[in-house]
Structure formats: C-alpha cells, structure tokens
mmCIF file of C-alpha atoms in Angstrom:
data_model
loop_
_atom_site.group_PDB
_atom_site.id
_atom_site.type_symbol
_atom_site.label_atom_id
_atom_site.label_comp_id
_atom_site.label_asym_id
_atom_site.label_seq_id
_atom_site.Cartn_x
_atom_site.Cartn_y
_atom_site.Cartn_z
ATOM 1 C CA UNK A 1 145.757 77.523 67.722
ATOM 2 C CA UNK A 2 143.045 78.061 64.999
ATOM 3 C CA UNK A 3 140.736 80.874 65.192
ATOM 4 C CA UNK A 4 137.630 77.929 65.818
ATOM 5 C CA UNK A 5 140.083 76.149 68.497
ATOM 6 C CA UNK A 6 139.970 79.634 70.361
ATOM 7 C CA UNK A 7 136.866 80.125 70.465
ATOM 8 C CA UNK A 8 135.876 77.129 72.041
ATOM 9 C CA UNK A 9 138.025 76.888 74.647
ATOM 10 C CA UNK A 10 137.578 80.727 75.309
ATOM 11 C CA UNK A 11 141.251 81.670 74.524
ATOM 12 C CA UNK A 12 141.805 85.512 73.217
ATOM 13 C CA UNK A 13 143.399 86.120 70.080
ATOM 14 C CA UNK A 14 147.102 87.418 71.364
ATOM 15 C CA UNK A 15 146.684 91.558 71.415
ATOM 16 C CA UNK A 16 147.394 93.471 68.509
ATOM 17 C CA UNK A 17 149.705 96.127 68.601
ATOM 18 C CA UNK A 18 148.383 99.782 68.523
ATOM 19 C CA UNK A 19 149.895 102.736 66.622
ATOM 20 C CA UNK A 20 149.990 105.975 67.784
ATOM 21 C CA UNK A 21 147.013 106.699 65.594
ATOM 22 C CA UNK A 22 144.914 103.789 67.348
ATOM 23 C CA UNK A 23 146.290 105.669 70.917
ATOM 24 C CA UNK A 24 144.993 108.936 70.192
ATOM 25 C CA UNK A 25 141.597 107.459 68.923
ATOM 26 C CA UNK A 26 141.681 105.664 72.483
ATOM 27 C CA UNK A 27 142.417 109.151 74.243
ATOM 28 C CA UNK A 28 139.603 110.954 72.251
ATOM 29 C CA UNK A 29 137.189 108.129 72.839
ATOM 30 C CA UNK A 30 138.175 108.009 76.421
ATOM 31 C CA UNK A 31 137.226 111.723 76.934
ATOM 32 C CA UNK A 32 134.521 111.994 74.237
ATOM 33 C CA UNK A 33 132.721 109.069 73.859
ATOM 34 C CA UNK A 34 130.143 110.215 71.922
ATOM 35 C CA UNK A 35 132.574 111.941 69.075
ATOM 36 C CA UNK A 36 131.456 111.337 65.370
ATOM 37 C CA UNK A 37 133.480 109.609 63.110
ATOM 38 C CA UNK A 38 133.973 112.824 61.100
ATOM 39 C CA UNK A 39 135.575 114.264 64.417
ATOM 40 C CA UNK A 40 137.786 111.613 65.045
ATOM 41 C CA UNK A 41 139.103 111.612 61.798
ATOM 42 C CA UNK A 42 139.803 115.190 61.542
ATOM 43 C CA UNK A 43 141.439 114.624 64.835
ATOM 44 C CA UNK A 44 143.623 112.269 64.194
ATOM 45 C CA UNK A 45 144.644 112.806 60.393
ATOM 46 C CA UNK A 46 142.716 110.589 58.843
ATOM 47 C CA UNK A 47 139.600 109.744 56.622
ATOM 48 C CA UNK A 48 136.847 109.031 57.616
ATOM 49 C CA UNK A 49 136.834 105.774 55.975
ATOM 50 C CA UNK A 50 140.167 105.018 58.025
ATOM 51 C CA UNK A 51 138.635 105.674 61.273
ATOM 52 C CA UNK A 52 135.639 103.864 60.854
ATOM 53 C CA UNK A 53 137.885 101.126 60.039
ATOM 54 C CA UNK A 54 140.108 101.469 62.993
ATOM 55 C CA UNK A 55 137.487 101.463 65.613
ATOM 56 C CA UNK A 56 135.524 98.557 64.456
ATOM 57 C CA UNK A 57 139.165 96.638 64.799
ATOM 58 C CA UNK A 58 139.450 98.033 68.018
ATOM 59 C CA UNK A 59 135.729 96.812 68.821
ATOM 60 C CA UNK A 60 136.580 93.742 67.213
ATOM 61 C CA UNK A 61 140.121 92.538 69.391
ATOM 62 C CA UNK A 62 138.085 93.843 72.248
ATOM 63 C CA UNK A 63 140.459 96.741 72.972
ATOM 64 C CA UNK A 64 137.140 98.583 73.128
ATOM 65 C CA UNK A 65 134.727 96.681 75.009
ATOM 66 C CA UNK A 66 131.962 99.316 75.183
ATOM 67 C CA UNK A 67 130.727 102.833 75.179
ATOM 68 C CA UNK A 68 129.072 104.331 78.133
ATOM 69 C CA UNK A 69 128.127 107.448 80.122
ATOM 70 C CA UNK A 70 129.847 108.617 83.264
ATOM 71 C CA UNK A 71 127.853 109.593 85.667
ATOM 72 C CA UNK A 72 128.069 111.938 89.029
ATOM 73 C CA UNK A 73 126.985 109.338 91.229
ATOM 74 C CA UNK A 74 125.891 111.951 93.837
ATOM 75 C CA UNK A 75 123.940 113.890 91.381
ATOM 76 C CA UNK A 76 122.057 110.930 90.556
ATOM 77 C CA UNK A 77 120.904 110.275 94.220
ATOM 78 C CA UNK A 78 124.199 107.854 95.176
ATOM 79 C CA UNK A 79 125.986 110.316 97.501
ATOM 80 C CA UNK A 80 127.611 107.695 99.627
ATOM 81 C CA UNK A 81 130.847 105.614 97.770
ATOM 82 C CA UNK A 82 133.235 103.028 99.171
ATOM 83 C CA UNK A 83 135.813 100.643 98.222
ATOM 84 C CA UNK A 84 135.273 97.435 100.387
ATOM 85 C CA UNK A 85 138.146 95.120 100.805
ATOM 86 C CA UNK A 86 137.072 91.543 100.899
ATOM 87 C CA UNK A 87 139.251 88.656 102.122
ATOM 88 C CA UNK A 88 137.700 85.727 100.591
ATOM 89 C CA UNK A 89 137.791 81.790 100.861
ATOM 90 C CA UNK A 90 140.608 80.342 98.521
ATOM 91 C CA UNK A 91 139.555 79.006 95.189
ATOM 92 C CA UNK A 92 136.089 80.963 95.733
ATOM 93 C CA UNK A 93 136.747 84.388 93.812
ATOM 94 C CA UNK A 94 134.593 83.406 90.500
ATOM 95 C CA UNK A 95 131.696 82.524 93.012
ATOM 96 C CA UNK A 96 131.935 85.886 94.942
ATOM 97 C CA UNK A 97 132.777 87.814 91.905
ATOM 98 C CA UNK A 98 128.922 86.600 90.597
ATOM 99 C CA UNK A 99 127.335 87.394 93.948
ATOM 100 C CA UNK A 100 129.351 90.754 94.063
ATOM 101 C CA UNK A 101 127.965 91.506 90.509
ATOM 102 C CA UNK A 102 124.534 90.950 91.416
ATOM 103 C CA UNK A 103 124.557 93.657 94.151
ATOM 104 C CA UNK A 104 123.061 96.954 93.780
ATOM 105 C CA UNK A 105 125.615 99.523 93.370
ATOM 106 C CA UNK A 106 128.457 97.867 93.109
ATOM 107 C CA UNK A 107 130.601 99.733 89.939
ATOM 108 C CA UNK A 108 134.146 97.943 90.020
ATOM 109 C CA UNK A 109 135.456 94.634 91.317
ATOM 110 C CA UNK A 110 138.774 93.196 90.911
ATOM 111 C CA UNK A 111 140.954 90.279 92.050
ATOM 112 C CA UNK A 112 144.256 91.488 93.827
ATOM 113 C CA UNK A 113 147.279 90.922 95.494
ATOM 114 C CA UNK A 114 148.191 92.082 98.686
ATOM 115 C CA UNK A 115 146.863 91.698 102.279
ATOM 116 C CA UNK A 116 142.941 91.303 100.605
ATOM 117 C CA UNK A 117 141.931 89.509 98.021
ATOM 118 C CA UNK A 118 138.982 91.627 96.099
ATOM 119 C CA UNK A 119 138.696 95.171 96.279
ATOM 120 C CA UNK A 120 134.880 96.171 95.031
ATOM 121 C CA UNK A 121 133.648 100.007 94.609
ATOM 122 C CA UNK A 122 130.200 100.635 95.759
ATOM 123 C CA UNK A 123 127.768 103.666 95.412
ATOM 124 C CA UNK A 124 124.544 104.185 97.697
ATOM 125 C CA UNK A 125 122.033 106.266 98.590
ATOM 126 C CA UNK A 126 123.361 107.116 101.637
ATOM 127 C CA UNK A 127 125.550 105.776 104.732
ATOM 128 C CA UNK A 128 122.894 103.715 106.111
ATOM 129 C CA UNK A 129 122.022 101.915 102.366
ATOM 130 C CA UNK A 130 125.884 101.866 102.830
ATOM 131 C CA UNK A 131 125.653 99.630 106.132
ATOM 132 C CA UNK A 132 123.156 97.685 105.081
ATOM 133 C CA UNK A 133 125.252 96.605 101.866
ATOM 134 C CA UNK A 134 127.580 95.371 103.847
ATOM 135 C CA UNK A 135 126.284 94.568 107.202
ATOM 136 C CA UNK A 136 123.764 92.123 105.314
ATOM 137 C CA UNK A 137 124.247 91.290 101.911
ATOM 138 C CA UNK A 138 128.441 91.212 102.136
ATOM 139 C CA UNK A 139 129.905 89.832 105.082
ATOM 140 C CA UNK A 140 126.621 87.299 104.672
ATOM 141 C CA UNK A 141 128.047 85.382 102.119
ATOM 142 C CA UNK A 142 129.820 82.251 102.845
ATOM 143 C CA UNK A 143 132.692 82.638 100.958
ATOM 144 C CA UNK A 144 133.331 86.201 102.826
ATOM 145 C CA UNK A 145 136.178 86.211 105.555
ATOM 146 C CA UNK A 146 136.281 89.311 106.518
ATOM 147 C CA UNK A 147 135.625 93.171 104.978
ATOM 148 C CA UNK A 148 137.082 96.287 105.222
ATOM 149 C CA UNK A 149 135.355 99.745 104.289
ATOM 150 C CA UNK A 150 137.150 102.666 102.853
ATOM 151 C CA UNK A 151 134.459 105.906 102.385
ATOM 152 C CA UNK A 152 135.332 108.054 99.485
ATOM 153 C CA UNK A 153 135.426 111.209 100.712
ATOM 154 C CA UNK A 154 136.073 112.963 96.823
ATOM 155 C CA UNK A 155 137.102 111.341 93.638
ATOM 156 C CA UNK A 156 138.807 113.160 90.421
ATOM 157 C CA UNK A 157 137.798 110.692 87.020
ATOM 158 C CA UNK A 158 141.237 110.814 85.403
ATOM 159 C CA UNK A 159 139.281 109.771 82.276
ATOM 160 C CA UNK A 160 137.099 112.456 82.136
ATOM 161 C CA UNK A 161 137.413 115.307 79.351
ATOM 162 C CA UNK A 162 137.018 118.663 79.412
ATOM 163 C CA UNK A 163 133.537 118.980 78.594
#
C-alpha cells in the first residue's frame, strides 16, 4: 500500500527493525529522558550526527511517541492509586476508552483479555476523591457493567534510572 494510501485509511507503516544501537538509545532514553545528544552519542559509540539521526527515525516510525516527566504521584498531592477493572458492554470499548480519558487522574488504560475487559490506573487526592471517581463518574456510565478496585499499596517504576 502506498505511503498516501496509509495515511488515509490510518494504516502504520509495518515496524522497522531496531539494532542494538537503536536498543540502547531506547534504554538511555527510557531512564534519562532529558540526555543531550552529545551524551547519547558518547554512550552509545556514535557521532553525534548519527544519533541525532537515529532518534528523529525513531520519532518518526513512532517507536518514540513522546518525552515526558515521571512524577511521584504522592509527592505531588495524589497519594491514593488504583487499578480499576471495568467489565464493559461489547462493541463499546472506543466509547469508554474516550470517557475514561476524560477523567481526572486516570494515567493508563488498556483493552484486555481475561475475566475484565479494561483495566485503567487512577491517582487521587485521597481515598474519598478515590470513591467518588468511581462511585459517580465510573460505574455511572452506561456502557459500565461492573468495576473492580485494586489500591496500590507501593509501586517500583521499572523504567526509572538511577538518578
């Protein structure tokens, strides 16, 4: 299919396969997103000129999608986190996965297999901004069967360097 085809019917290019030089550029971003190019290069054994190259291709096939800060959500007032299973009315999931965007602390949602259907992280103030989230904005919506709340007692970011 022609690049122009693809783009209109929203079809991704197929993936382009990374070299171990593209995977440690990956790792380094993952853990320092903020590195120079200079850093990266020196890194991985490259120019500069080489890495600049190699992560604007990565930008560009979408391998990297964005750069962004992690935060400690209890730090920054959200002490209360959950993952909230949702079983969900069939054929519904782009629907809910618009109205799950659009609420206020939700960080991840994703379509799954299994005994639920969407599994959504959440951070709130607190246990009772908790309840409310899903007492009245969640189990509200139509297309919601039923819900299931998991509190996050502690969490370990695998992604996170040593900074």
């Amino acid at each position: 299919m022609p690049d122009e085809q693809m783009a209109l019917s929203g079809a991704k290019a197929p993936a382009r396969q990374l070299d171990d030089i593209d995977r440690s550029i990956l790792r380094m971003l993952l853990s320092d997103g903020r590195a120079s190019i200079r850093s990266v290069a020196e890194r991985v054994h490259v120019s500069r000129a080489n890495a600049y190259a190699r992560i604007n291709r990565l930008i560009d096939d979408g391998v990297i999608r964005g750069f962004s800060a992690r935060v400690d959500q209890e730090r920054a007032g959200q002490s209360a986190s959950a993952y909230i299973t949702l079983k969900i009315v069939q054929n519904s999931w782009r629907t809910v996965r618009e109205k799950l965007q659009a609420l206020p602390g939700a960080a991840h949602i994703a379509l799954v297999s299994g005994d639920f259907d969407v599994l959504l992280l959440v951070h709130t103030k607190d246990n009772r901004a908790l309840r409310e989230l899903v007492l009245t904005r969640i189990q509200a919506m139509d297309e919601v069967l039923s819900t299931r709340t998991l509190l996050v007692f502690e969490e370990t970011d695998l992604q996170e360097g040593t900074q």
